[in-house]
mmCIF file of C-alpha atoms in Angstrom:
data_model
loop_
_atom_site.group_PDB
_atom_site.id
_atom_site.type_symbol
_atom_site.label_atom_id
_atom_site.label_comp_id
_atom_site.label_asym_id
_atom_site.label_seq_id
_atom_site.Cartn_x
_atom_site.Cartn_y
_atom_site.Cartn_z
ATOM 1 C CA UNK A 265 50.350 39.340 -37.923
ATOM 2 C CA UNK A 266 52.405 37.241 -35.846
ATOM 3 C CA UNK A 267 51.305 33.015 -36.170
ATOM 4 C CA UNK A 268 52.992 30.313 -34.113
ATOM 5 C CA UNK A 269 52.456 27.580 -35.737
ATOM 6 C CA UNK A 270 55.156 23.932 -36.323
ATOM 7 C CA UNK A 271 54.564 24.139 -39.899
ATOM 8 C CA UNK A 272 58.189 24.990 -41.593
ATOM 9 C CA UNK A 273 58.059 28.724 -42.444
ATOM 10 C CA UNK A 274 60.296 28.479 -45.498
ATOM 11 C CA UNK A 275 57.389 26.556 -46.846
ATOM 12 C CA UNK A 276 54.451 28.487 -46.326
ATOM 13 C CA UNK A 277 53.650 32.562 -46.466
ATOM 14 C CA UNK A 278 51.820 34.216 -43.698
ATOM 15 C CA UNK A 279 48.848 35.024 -45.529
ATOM 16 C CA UNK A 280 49.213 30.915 -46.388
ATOM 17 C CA UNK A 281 48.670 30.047 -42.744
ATOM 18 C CA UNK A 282 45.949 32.488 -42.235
ATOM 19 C CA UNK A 283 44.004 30.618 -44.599
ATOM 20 C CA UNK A 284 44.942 27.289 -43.332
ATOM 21 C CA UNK A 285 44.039 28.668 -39.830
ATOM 22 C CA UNK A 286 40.318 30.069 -41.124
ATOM 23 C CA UNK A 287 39.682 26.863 -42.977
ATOM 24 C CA UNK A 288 40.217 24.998 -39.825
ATOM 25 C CA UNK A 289 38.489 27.038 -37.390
ATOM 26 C CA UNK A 290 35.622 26.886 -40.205
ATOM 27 C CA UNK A 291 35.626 22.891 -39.653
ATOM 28 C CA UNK A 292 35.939 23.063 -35.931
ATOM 29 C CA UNK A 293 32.834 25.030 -35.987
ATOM 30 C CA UNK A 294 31.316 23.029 -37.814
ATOM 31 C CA UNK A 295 31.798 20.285 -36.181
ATOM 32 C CA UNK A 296 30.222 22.199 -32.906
ATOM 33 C CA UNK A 297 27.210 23.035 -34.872
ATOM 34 C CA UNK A 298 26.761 19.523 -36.104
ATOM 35 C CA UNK A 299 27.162 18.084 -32.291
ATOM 36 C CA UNK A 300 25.121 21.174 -30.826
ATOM 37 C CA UNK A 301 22.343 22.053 -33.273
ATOM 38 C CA UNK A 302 21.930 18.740 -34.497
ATOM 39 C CA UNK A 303 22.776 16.941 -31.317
ATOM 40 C CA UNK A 304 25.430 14.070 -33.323
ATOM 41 C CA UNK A 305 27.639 14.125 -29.993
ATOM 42 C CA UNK A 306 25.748 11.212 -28.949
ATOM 43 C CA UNK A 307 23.875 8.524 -30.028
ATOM 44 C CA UNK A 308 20.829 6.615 -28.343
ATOM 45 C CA UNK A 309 21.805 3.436 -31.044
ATOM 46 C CA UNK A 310 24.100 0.692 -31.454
ATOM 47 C CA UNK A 311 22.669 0.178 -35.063
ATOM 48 C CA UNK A 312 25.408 1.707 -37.202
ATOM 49 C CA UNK A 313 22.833 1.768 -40.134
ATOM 50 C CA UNK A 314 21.009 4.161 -37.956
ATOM 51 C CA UNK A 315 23.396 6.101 -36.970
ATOM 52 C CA UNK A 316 24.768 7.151 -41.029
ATOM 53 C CA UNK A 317 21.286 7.850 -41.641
ATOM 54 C CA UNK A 318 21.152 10.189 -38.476
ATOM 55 C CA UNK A 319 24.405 11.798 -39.664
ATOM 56 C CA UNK A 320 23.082 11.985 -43.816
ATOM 57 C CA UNK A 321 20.277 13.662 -42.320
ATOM 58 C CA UNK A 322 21.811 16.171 -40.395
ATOM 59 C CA UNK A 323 24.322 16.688 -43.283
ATOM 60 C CA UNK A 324 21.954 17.184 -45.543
ATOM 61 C CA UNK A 325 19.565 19.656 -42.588
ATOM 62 C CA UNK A 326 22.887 21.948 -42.356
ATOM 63 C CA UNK A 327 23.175 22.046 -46.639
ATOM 64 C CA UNK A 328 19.527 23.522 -46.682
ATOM 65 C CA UNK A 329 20.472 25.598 -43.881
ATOM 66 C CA UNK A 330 23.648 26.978 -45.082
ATOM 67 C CA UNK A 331 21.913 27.689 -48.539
ATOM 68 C CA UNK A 332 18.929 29.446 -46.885
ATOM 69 C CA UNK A 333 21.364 31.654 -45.284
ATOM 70 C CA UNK A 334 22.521 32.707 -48.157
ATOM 71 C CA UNK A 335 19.604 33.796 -49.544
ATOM 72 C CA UNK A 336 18.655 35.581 -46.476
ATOM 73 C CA UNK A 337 22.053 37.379 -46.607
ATOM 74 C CA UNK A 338 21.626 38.100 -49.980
ATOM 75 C CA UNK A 339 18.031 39.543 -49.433
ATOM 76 C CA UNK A 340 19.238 41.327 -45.946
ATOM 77 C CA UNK A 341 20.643 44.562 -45.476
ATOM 78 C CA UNK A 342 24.916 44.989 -45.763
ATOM 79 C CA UNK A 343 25.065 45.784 -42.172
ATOM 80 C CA UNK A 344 22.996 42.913 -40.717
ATOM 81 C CA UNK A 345 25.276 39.965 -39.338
ATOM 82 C CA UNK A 346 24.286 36.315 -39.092
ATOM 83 C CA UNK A 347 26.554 34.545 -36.547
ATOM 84 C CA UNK A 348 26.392 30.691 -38.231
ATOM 85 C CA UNK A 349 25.559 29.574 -34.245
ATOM 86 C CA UNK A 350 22.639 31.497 -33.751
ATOM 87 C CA UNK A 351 21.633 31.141 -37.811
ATOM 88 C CA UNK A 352 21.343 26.888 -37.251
ATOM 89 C CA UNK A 353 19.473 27.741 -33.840
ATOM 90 C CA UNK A 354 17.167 29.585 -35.651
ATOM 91 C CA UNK A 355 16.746 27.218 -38.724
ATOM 92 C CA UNK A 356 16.291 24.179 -36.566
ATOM 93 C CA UNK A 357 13.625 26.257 -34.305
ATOM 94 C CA UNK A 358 11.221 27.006 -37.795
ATOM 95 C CA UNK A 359 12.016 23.919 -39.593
ATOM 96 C CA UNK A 360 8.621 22.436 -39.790
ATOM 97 C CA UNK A 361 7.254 25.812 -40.753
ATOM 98 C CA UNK A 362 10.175 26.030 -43.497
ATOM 99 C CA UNK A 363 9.281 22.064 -44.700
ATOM 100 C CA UNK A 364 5.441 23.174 -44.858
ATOM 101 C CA UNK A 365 6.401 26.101 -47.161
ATOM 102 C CA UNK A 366 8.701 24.352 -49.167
ATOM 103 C CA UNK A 367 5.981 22.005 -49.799
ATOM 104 C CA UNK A 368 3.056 24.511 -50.845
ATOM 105 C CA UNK A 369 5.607 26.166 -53.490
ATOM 106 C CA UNK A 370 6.069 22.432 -55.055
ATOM 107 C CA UNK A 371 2.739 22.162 -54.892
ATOM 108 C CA UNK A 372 2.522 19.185 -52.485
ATOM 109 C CA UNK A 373 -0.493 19.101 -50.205
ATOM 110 C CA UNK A 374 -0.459 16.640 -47.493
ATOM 111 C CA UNK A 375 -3.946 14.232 -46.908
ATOM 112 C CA UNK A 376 -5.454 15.538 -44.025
ATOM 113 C CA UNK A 377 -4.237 15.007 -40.401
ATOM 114 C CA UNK A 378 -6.969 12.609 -39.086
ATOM 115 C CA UNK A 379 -6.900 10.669 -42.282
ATOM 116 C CA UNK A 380 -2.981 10.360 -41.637
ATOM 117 C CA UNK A 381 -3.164 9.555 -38.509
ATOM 118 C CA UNK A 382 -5.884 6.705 -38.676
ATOM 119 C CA UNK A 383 -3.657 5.423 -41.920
ATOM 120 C CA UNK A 384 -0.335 5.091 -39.924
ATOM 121 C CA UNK A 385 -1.567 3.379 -37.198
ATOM 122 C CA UNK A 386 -3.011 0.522 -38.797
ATOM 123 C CA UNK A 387 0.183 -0.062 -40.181
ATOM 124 C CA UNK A 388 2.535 -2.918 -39.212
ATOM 125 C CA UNK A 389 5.965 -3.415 -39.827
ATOM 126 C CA UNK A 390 6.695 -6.356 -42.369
ATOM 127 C CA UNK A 391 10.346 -7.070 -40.722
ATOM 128 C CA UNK A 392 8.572 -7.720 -37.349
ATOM 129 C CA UNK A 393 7.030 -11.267 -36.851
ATOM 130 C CA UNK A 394 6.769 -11.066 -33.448
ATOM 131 C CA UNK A 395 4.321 -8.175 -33.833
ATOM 132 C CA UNK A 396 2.434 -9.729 -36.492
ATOM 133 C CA UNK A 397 1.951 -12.875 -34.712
ATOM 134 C CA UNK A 398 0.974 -11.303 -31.321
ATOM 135 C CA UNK A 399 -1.504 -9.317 -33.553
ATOM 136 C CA UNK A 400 -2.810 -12.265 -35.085
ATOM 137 C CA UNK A 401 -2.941 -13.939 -31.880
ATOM 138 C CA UNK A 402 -4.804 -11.252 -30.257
ATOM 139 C CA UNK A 403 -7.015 -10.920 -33.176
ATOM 140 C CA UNK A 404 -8.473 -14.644 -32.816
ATOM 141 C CA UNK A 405 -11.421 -14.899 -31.293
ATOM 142 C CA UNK A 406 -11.379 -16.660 -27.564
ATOM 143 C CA UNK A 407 -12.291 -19.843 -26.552
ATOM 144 C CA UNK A 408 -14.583 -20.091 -23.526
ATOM 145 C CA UNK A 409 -14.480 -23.449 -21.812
#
């Protein structure tokens, strides 16, 4: 193999760059998956405490995918070939289905939908005055002069 490279040949082996050179093309993609799949090329927040939680989540998304993968490999026949671009495609496309599943084998059952749904919108943030005094406001019954 012939590698161009700046890096001081008296210092390093080929089969020393070759690894350096697979390590890094495993970041870059990566990196691609992260700002493709998981869509972290661009934020729609100026909050930087949202923003590490949007990047701890998809961190922690492409650690359950990468593990699932795994197991599928393990479980899949030698010859079958999962490209890591369209394996995160497909993990992000069945995630709900895989977070249902997950849930039955630990034996969590959600309450039902309509109950949920009533539940949450009642709720009211308890950072938000504004909202709670418009809702208190609105809440009062009306004059009529």
């Amino acid at each position: 193999h012939l590698y161009i490279t700046n890096l001081p040949r008296e210092e390093f082996l080929p089969a020393d760059l070759a690894t350096l050179y697979r390590c890094r093309w495993e970041v870059e993609t990566l990196f691609r998956e992260l700002k493709t799949q998981y869509e972290l090329d661009e934020f729609d927040t100026n909050n930087p405490d949202v923003v590490k939680i949007l990047l701890y989540a998809a961190l922690l998304s492409l650690l359950v995918s990468r593990e699932l993968l795994d197991l599928v490999t393990e479980q899949a026949d030698d010859e079958i070939v999962f490209p890591p671009e369209r394996w995160a495609a497909t993990f992000r496309s069945h995630a709900q289905l895989i977070l249902h599943e997950l849930g039955e084998y630990l034996g969590y059952s959600p309450p039902p939908l309509l109950e949920r749904l009533i539940e949450d919108a009642q709720k009211i943030h308890q950072q938000r005055p504004i909202l709670q005094e418009t809702l208190a406001t609105a809440t009062q019954p009306r004059c009529e002069s």
